[in-house]
Tab-separated table of C-alpha atoms (C1' of nucleotides) in Angstrom:
chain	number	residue	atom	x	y	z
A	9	UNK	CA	-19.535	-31.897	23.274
A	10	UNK	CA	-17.047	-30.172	21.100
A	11	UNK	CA	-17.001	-27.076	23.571
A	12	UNK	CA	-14.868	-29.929	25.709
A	13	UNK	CA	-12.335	-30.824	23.479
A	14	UNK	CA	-11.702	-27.108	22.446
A	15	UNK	CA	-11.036	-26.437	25.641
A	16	UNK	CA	-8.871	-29.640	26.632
A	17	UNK	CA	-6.893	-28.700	23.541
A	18	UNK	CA	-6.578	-25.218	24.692
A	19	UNK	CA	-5.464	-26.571	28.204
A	20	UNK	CA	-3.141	-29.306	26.537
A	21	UNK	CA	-0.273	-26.355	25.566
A	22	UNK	CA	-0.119	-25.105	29.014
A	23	UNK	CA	-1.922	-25.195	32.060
A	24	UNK	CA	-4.222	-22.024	31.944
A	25	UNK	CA	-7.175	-20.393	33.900
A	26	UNK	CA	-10.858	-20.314	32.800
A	27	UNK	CA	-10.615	-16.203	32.896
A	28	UNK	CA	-7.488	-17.040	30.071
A	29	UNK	CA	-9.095	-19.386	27.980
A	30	UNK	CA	-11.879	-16.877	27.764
A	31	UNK	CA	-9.565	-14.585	26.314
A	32	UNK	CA	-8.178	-17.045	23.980
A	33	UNK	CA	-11.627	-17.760	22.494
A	34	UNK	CA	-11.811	-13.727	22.115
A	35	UNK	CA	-8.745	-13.196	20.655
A	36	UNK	CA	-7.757	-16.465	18.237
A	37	UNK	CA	-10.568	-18.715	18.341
A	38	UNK	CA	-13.306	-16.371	16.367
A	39	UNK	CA	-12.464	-18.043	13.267
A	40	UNK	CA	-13.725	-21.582	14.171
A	41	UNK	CA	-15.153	-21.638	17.676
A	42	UNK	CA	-16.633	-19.241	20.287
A	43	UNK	CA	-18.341	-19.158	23.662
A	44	UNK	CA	-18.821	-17.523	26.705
A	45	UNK	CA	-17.485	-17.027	29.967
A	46	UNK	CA	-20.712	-18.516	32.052
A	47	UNK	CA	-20.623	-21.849	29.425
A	48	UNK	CA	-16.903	-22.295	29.841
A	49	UNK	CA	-16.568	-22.736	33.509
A	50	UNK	CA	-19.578	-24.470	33.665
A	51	UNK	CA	-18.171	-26.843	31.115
A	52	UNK	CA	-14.566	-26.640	33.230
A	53	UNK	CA	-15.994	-27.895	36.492
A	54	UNK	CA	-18.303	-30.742	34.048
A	55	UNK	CA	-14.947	-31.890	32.994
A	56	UNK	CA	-13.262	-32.009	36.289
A	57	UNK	CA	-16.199	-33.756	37.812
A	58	UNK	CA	-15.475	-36.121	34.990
A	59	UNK	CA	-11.914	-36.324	35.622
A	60	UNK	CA	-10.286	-35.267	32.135
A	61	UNK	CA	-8.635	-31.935	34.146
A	62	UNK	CA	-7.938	-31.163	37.459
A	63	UNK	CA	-6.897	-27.682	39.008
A	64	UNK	CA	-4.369	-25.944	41.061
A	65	UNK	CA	-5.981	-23.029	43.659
A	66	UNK	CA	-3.006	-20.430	43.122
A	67	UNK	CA	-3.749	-17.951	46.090
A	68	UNK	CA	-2.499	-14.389	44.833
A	69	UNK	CA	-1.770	-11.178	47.432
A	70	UNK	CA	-3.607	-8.135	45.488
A	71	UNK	CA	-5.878	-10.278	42.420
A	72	UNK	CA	-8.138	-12.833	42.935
A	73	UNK	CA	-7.567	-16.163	43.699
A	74	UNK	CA	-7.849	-18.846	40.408
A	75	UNK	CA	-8.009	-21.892	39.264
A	76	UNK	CA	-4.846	-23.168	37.028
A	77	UNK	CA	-6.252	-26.265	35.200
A	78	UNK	CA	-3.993	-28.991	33.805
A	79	UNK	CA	-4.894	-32.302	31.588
A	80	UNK	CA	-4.950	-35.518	33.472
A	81	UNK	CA	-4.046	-38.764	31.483
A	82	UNK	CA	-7.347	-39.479	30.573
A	83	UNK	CA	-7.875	-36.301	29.375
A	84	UNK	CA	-4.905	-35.999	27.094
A	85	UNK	CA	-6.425	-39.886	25.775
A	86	UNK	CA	-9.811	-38.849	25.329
A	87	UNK	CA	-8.317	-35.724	23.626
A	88	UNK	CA	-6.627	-37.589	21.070
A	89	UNK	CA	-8.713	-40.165	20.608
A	90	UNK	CA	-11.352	-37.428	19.746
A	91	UNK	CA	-8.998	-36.438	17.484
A	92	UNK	CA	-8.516	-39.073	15.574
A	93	UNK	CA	-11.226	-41.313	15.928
A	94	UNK	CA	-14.742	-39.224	16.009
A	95	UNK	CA	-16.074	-38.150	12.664
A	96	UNK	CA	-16.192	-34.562	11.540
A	97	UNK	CA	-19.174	-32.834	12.385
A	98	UNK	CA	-19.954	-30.297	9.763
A	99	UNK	CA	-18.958	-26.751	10.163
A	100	UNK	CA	-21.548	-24.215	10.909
A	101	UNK	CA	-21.200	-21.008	10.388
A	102	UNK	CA	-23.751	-17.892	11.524
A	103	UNK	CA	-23.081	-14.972	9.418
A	104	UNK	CA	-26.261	-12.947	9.524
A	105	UNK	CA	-24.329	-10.402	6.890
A	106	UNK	CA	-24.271	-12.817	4.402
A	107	UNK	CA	-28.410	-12.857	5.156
A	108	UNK	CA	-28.529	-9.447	4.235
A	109	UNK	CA	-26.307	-9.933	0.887
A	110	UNK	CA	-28.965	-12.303	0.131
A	111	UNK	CA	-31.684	-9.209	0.185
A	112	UNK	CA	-29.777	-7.079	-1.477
A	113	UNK	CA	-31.936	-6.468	-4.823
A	114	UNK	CA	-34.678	-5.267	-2.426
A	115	UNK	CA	-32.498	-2.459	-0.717
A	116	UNK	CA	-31.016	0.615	-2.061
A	117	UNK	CA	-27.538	1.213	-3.581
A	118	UNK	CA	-27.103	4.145	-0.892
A	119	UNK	CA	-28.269	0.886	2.080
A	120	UNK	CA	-26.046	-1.411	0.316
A	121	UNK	CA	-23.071	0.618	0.319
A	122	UNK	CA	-23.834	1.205	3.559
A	123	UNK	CA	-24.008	-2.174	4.881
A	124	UNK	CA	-20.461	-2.912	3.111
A	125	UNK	CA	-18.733	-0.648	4.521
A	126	UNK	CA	-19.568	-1.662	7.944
A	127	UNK	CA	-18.782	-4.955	7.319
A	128	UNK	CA	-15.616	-4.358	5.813
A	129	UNK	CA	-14.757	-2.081	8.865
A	130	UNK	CA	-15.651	-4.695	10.958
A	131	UNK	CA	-13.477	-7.460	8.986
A	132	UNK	CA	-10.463	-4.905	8.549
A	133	UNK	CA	-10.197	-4.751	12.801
A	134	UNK	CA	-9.967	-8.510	12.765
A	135	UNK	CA	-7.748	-8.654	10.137
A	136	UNK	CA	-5.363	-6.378	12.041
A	137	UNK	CA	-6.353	-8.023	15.399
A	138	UNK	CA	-5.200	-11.750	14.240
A	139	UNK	CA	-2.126	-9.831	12.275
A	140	UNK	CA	-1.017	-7.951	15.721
A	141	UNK	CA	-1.561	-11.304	17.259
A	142	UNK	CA	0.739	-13.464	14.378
A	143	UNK	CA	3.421	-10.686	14.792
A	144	UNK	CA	3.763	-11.209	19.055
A	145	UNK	CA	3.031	-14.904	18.281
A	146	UNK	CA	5.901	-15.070	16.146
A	147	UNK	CA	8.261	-13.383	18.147
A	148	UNK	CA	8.086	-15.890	21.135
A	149	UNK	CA	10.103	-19.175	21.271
A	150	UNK	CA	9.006	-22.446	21.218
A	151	UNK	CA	6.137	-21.533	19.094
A	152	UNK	CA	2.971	-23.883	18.594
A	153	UNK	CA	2.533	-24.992	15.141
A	154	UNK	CA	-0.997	-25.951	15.552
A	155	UNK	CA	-1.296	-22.100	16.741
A	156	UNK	CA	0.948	-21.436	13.650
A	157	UNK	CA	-1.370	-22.760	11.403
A	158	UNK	CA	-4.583	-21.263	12.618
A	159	UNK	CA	-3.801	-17.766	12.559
A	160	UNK	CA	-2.685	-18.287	9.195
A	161	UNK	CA	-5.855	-19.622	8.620
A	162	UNK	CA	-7.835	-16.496	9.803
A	163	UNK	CA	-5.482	-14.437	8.061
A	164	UNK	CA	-6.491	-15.874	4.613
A	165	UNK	CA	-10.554	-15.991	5.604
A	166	UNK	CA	-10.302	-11.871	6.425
A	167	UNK	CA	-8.211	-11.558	3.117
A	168	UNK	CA	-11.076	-13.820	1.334
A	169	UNK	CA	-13.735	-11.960	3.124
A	170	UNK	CA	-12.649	-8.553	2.312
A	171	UNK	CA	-11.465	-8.942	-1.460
A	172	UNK	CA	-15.151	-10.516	-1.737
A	173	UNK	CA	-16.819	-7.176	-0.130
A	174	UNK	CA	-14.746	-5.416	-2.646
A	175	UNK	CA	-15.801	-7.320	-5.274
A	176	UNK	CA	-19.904	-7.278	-4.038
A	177	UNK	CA	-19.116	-3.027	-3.782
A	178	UNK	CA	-17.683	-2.913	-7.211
A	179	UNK	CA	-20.166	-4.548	-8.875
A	180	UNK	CA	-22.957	-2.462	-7.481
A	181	UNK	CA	-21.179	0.571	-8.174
A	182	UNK	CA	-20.568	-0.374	-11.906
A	183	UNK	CA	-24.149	-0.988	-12.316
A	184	UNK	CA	-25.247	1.544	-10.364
B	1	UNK	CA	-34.425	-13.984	15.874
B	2	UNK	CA	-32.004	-14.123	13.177
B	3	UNK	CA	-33.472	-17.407	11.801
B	4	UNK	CA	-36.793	-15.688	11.426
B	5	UNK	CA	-34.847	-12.666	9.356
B	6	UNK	CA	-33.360	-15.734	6.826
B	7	UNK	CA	-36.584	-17.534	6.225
B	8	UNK	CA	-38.151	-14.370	5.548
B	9	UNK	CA	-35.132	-13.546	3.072
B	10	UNK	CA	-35.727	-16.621	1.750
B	11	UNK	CA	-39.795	-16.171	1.433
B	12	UNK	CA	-39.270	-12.939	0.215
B	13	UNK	CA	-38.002	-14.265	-3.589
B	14	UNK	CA	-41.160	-16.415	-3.791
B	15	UNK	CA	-43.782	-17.822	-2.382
B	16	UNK	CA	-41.965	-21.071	-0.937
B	17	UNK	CA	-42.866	-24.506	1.055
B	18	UNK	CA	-41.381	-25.052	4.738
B	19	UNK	CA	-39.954	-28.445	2.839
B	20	UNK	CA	-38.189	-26.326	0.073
B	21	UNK	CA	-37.072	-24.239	2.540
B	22	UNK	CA	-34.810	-26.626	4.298
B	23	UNK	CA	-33.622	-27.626	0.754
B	24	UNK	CA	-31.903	-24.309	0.385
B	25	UNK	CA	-30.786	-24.285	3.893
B	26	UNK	CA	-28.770	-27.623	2.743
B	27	UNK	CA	-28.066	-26.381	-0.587
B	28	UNK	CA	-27.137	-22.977	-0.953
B	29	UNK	CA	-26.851	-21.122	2.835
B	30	UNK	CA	-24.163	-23.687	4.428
B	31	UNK	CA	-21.840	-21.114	3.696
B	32	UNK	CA	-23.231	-18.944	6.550
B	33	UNK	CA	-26.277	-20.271	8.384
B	34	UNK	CA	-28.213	-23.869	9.039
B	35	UNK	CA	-31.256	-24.995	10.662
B	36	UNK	CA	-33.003	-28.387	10.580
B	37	UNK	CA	-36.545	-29.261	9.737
B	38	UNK	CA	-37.854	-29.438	13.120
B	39	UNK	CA	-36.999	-25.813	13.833
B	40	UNK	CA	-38.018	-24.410	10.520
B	41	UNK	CA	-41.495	-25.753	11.002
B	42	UNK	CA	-41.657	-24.241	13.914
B	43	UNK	CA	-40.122	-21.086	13.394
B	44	UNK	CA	-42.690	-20.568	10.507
B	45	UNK	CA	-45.654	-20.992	12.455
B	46	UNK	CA	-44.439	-18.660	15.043
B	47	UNK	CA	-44.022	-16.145	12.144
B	48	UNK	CA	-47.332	-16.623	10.715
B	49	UNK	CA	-48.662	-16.150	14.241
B	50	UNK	CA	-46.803	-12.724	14.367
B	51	UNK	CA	-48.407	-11.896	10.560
B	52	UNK	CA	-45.015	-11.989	8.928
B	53	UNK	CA	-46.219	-14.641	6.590
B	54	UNK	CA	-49.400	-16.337	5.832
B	55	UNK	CA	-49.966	-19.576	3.574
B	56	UNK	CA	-51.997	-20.846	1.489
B	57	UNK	CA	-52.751	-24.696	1.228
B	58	UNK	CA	-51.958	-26.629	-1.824
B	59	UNK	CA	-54.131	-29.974	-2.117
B	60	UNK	CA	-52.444	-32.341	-4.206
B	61	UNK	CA	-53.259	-35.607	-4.932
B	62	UNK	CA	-50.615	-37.835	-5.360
B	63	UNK	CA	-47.894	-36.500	-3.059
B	64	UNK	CA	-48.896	-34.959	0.071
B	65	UNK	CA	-50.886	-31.607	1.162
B	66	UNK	CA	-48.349	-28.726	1.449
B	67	UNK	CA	-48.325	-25.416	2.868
B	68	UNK	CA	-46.814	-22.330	0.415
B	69	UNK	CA	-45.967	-19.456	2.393
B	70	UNK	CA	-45.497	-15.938	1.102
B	71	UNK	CA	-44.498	-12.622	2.883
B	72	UNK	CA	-47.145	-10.386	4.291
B	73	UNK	CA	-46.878	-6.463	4.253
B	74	UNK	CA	-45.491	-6.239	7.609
B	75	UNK	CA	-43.314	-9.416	6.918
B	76	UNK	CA	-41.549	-6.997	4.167
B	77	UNK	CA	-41.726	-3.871	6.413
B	78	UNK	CA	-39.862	-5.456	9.024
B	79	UNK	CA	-37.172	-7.416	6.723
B	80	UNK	CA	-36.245	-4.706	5.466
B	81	UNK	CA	-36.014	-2.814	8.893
B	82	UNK	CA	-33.862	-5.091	10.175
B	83	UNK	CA	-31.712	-5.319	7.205
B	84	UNK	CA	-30.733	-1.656	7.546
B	85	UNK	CA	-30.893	-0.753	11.242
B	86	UNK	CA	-30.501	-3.862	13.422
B	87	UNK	CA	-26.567	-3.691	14.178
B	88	UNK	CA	-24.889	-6.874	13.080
B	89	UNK	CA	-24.442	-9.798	15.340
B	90	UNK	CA	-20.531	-11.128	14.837
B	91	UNK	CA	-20.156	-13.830	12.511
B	92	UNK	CA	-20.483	-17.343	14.562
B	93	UNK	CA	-18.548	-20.553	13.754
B	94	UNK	CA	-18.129	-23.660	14.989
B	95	UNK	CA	-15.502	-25.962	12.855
B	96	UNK	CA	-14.081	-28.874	13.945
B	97	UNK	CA	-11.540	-29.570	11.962
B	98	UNK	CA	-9.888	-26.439	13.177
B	99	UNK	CA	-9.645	-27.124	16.665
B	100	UNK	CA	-8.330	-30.676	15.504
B	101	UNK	CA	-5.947	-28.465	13.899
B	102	UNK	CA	-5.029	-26.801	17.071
B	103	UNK	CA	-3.487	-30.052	18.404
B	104	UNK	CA	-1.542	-31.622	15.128
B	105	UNK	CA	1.942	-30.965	17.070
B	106	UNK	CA	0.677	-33.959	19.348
B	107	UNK	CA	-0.154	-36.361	16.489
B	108	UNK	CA	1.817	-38.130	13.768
B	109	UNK	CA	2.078	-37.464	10.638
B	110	UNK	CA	0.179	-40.452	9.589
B	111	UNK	CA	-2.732	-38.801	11.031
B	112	UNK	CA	-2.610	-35.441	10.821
B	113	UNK	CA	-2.463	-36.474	6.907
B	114	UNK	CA	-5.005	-38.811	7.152
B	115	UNK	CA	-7.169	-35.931	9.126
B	116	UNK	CA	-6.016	-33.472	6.223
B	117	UNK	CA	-7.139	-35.700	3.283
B	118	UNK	CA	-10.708	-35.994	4.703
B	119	UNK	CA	-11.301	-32.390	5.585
B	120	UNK	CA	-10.079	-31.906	1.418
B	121	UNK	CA	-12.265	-34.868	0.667
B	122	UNK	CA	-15.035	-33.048	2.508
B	123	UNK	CA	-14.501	-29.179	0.904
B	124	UNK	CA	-14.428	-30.698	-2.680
B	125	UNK	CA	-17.365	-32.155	-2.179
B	126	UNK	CA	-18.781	-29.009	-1.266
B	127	UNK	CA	-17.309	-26.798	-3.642
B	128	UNK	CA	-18.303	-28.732	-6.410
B	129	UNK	CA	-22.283	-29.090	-4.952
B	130	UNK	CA	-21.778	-25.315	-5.002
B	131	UNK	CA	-20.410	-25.172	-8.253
B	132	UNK	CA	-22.992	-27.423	-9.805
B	133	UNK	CA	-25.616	-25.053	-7.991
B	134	UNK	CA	-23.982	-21.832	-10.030
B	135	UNK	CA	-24.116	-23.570	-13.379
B	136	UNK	CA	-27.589	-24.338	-12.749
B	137	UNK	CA	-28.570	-21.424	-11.337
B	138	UNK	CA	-26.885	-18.952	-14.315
B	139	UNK	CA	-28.699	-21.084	-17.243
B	140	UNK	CA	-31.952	-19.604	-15.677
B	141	UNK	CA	-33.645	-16.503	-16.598
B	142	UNK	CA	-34.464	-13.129	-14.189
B	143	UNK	CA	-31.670	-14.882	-11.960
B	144	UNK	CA	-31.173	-13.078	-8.421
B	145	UNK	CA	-28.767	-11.132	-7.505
B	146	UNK	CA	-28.248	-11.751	-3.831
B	147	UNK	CA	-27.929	-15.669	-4.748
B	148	UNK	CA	-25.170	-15.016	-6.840
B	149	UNK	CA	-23.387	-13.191	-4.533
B	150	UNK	CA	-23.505	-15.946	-1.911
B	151	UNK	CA	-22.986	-18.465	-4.387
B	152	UNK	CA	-19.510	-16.538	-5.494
B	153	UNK	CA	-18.995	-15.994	-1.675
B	154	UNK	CA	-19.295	-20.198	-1.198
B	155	UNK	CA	-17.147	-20.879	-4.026
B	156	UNK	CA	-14.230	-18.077	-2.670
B	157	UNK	CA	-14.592	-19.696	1.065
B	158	UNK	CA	-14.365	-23.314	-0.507
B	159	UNK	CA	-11.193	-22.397	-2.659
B	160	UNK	CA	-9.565	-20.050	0.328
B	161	UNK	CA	-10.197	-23.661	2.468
B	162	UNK	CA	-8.847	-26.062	0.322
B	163	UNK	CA	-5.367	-23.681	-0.603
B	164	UNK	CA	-4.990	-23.678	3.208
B	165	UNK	CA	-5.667	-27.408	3.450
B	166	UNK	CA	-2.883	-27.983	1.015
B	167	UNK	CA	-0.581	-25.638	2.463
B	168	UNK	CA	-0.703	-27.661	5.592
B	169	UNK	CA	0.107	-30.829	4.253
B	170	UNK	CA	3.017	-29.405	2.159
B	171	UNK	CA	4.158	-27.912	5.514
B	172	UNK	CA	4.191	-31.662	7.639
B	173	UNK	CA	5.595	-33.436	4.478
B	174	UNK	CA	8.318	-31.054	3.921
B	175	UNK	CA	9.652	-30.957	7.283
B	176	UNK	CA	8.568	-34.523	8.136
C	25	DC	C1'	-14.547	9.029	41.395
C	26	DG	C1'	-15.557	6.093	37.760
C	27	DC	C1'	-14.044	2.706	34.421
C	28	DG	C1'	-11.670	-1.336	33.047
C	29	DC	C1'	-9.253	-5.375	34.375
C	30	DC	C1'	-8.748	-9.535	37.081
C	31	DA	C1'	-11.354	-13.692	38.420
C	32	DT	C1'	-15.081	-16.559	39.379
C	33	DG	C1'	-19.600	-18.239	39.626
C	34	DT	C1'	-25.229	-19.189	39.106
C	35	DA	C1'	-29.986	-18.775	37.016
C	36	DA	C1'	-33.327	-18.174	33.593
C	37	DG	C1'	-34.562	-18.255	29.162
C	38	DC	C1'	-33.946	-18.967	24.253
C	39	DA	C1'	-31.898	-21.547	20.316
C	40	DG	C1'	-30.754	-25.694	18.257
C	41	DT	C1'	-30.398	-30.919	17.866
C	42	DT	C1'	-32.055	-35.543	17.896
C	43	DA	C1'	-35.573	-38.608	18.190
C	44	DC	C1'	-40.253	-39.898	17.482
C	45	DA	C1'	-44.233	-39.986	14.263
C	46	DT	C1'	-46.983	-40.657	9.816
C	47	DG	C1'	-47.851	-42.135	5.046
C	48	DA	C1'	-48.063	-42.264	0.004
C	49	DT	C1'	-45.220	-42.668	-4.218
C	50	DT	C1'	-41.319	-43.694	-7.101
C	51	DC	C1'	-37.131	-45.940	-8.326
C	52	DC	C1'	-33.941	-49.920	-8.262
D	5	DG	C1'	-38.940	-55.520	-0.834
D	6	DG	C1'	-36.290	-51.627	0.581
D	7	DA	C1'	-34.634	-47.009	0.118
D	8	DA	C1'	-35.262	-42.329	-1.206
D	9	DT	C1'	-38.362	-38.407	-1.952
D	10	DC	C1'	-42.187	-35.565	-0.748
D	11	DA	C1'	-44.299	-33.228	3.190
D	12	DT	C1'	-45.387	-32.055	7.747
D	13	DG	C1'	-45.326	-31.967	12.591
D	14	DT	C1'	-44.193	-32.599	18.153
D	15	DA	C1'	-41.288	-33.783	22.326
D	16	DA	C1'	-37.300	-34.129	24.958
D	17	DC	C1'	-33.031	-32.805	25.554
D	18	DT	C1'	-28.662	-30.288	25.155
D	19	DG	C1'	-26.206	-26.124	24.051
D	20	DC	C1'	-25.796	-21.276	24.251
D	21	DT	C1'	-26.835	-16.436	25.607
D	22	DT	C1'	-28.021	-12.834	28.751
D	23	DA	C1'	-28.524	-11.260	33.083
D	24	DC	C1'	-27.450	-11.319	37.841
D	25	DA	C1'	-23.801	-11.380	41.419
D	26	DT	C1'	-19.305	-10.138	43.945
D	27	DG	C1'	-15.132	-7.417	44.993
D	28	DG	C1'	-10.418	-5.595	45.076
D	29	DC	C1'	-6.844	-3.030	42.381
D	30	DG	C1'	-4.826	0.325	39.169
D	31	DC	C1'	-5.235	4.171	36.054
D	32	DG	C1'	-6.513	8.772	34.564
DNA sequence: CGCGCCATGTAAGCAGTTACATGATTCC
DNA sequence: GGAATCATGTAACTGCTTACATGGCGCG
């Protein structure tokens, strides 16, 4: 259920398109939510048939025709009283990485090493992905905070994530 | 499939019951992957099945029968394969706070403080199960090395969390 | 001429959650 | 007497992923 609420917040800034919201799930969501495009508008037309959204058929010349969705007033209700009335449901977090740190004293320094320096490749590009994406952000008017305040927070898990991987490579390399 | 590659992690320290299992899962792996009971059990006897693990059946008489798995030949062979050549899968979270997060510009104050100071109640909680969990774990002998990595990773996510947390309430109480 | 983007959808299968089920022992 | 711990399992359901499906436009 919180799949629907992630996306009634998403479409509580601004009416948007399923094909959009999939991007912002791509693009600034990774940190604390993700799906995919087949479960999205699956869950879109759910929510329509349940009347928390309802959309607009914008017929365009050369692209394809979409679907602008908008809150109704019981969706912007149910939104907020999601918000401040159902209890947290703890976070859970897949990080099959962190599975492999856990093996670690069975592999070799060389496979270690290795398996850092992907990861820290991979966390660098979505460092600098969430970065390019604070910098355009910022640069816009009428800025969201609650936007604001989540790229920050991705910002400071990369940061965490990386100086950890530094850490994990220095102490193997100490050691040796 | 990546369940199967953490309970074989897991098995692969020591011989271990399915019940023990999902005490670590609680304990010291929220930090980046959870299961329940129900699917443990039945991950495990698919694994057996496969020859990944076998058991061995401990009769005891006052509490109840249980099963301690270890890690078969293969069951090492193929950890270890998959720790070095299966790509990684990108990291998966779901947190609900955050998306809460997403929409503080439409609440008050009074609630996005009130939502703030149980998220905080929440991570402290956690960091200091984690913390306990260290101490514990360090005043033990031949202590593993991929369980204090995680462990330091826990406590780094918990502390990165928590500055963040506190950041956004000094950022709504300023401005007001 | 092929690839990527725009834009939407369905179907099948796998993963994960919640509920149901049992039963002895220990602690308050 | 009731709750928590030990210890395992199955069934039903919901959530999520992967694959299938379509088709025009712009770019190199």
């Amino acid at each position: 259920m919180s799949l629907r609420y992630a996306l009634l917040g998403i479409i509580s800034k601004k009416p948007i398109t399923g094909y959009d919201v999939v991007r912002i799930f791509k693009q600034q969501m990774i940190y604390f939510w993700n799906s995919t495009h087949s479960q999205i508008y699956t869950e879109l037309h759910k929510m329509e048939n349940d009347n928390l959204i309802e959309h607009e058929l914008v017929i365009q010349g050369t692209s394809p025709n979409k679907k602008v969705y908008s809150l109704t007033d019981s969706g912007k209700k149910d939104l907020i009283r999601w918000a401040i009335e159902e209890p947290l449901k703890t976070t859970k977090i897949k990080d099959e990485f962190l599975i492999k740190a856990t093996i670690f004293p069975i592999l070799t320094v060389n496979e270690i090493n290795k398996l850092l320096d992907e990861v820290i490749e991979r966390e660098e590009k979505i460092l600098s992905m969430t970065k390019d994406w604070k910098e355009h952000f910022s640069s816009q008017e009428g800025q969201d905070v609650g936007t604001m305040l989540t790229v920050e927070y991705g910002i400071r898990y990369s940061e965490m994530y990386l100086e950890w991987c530094k850490w994990a490579k220095q102490y193997f390399n100490e050691i040796k």
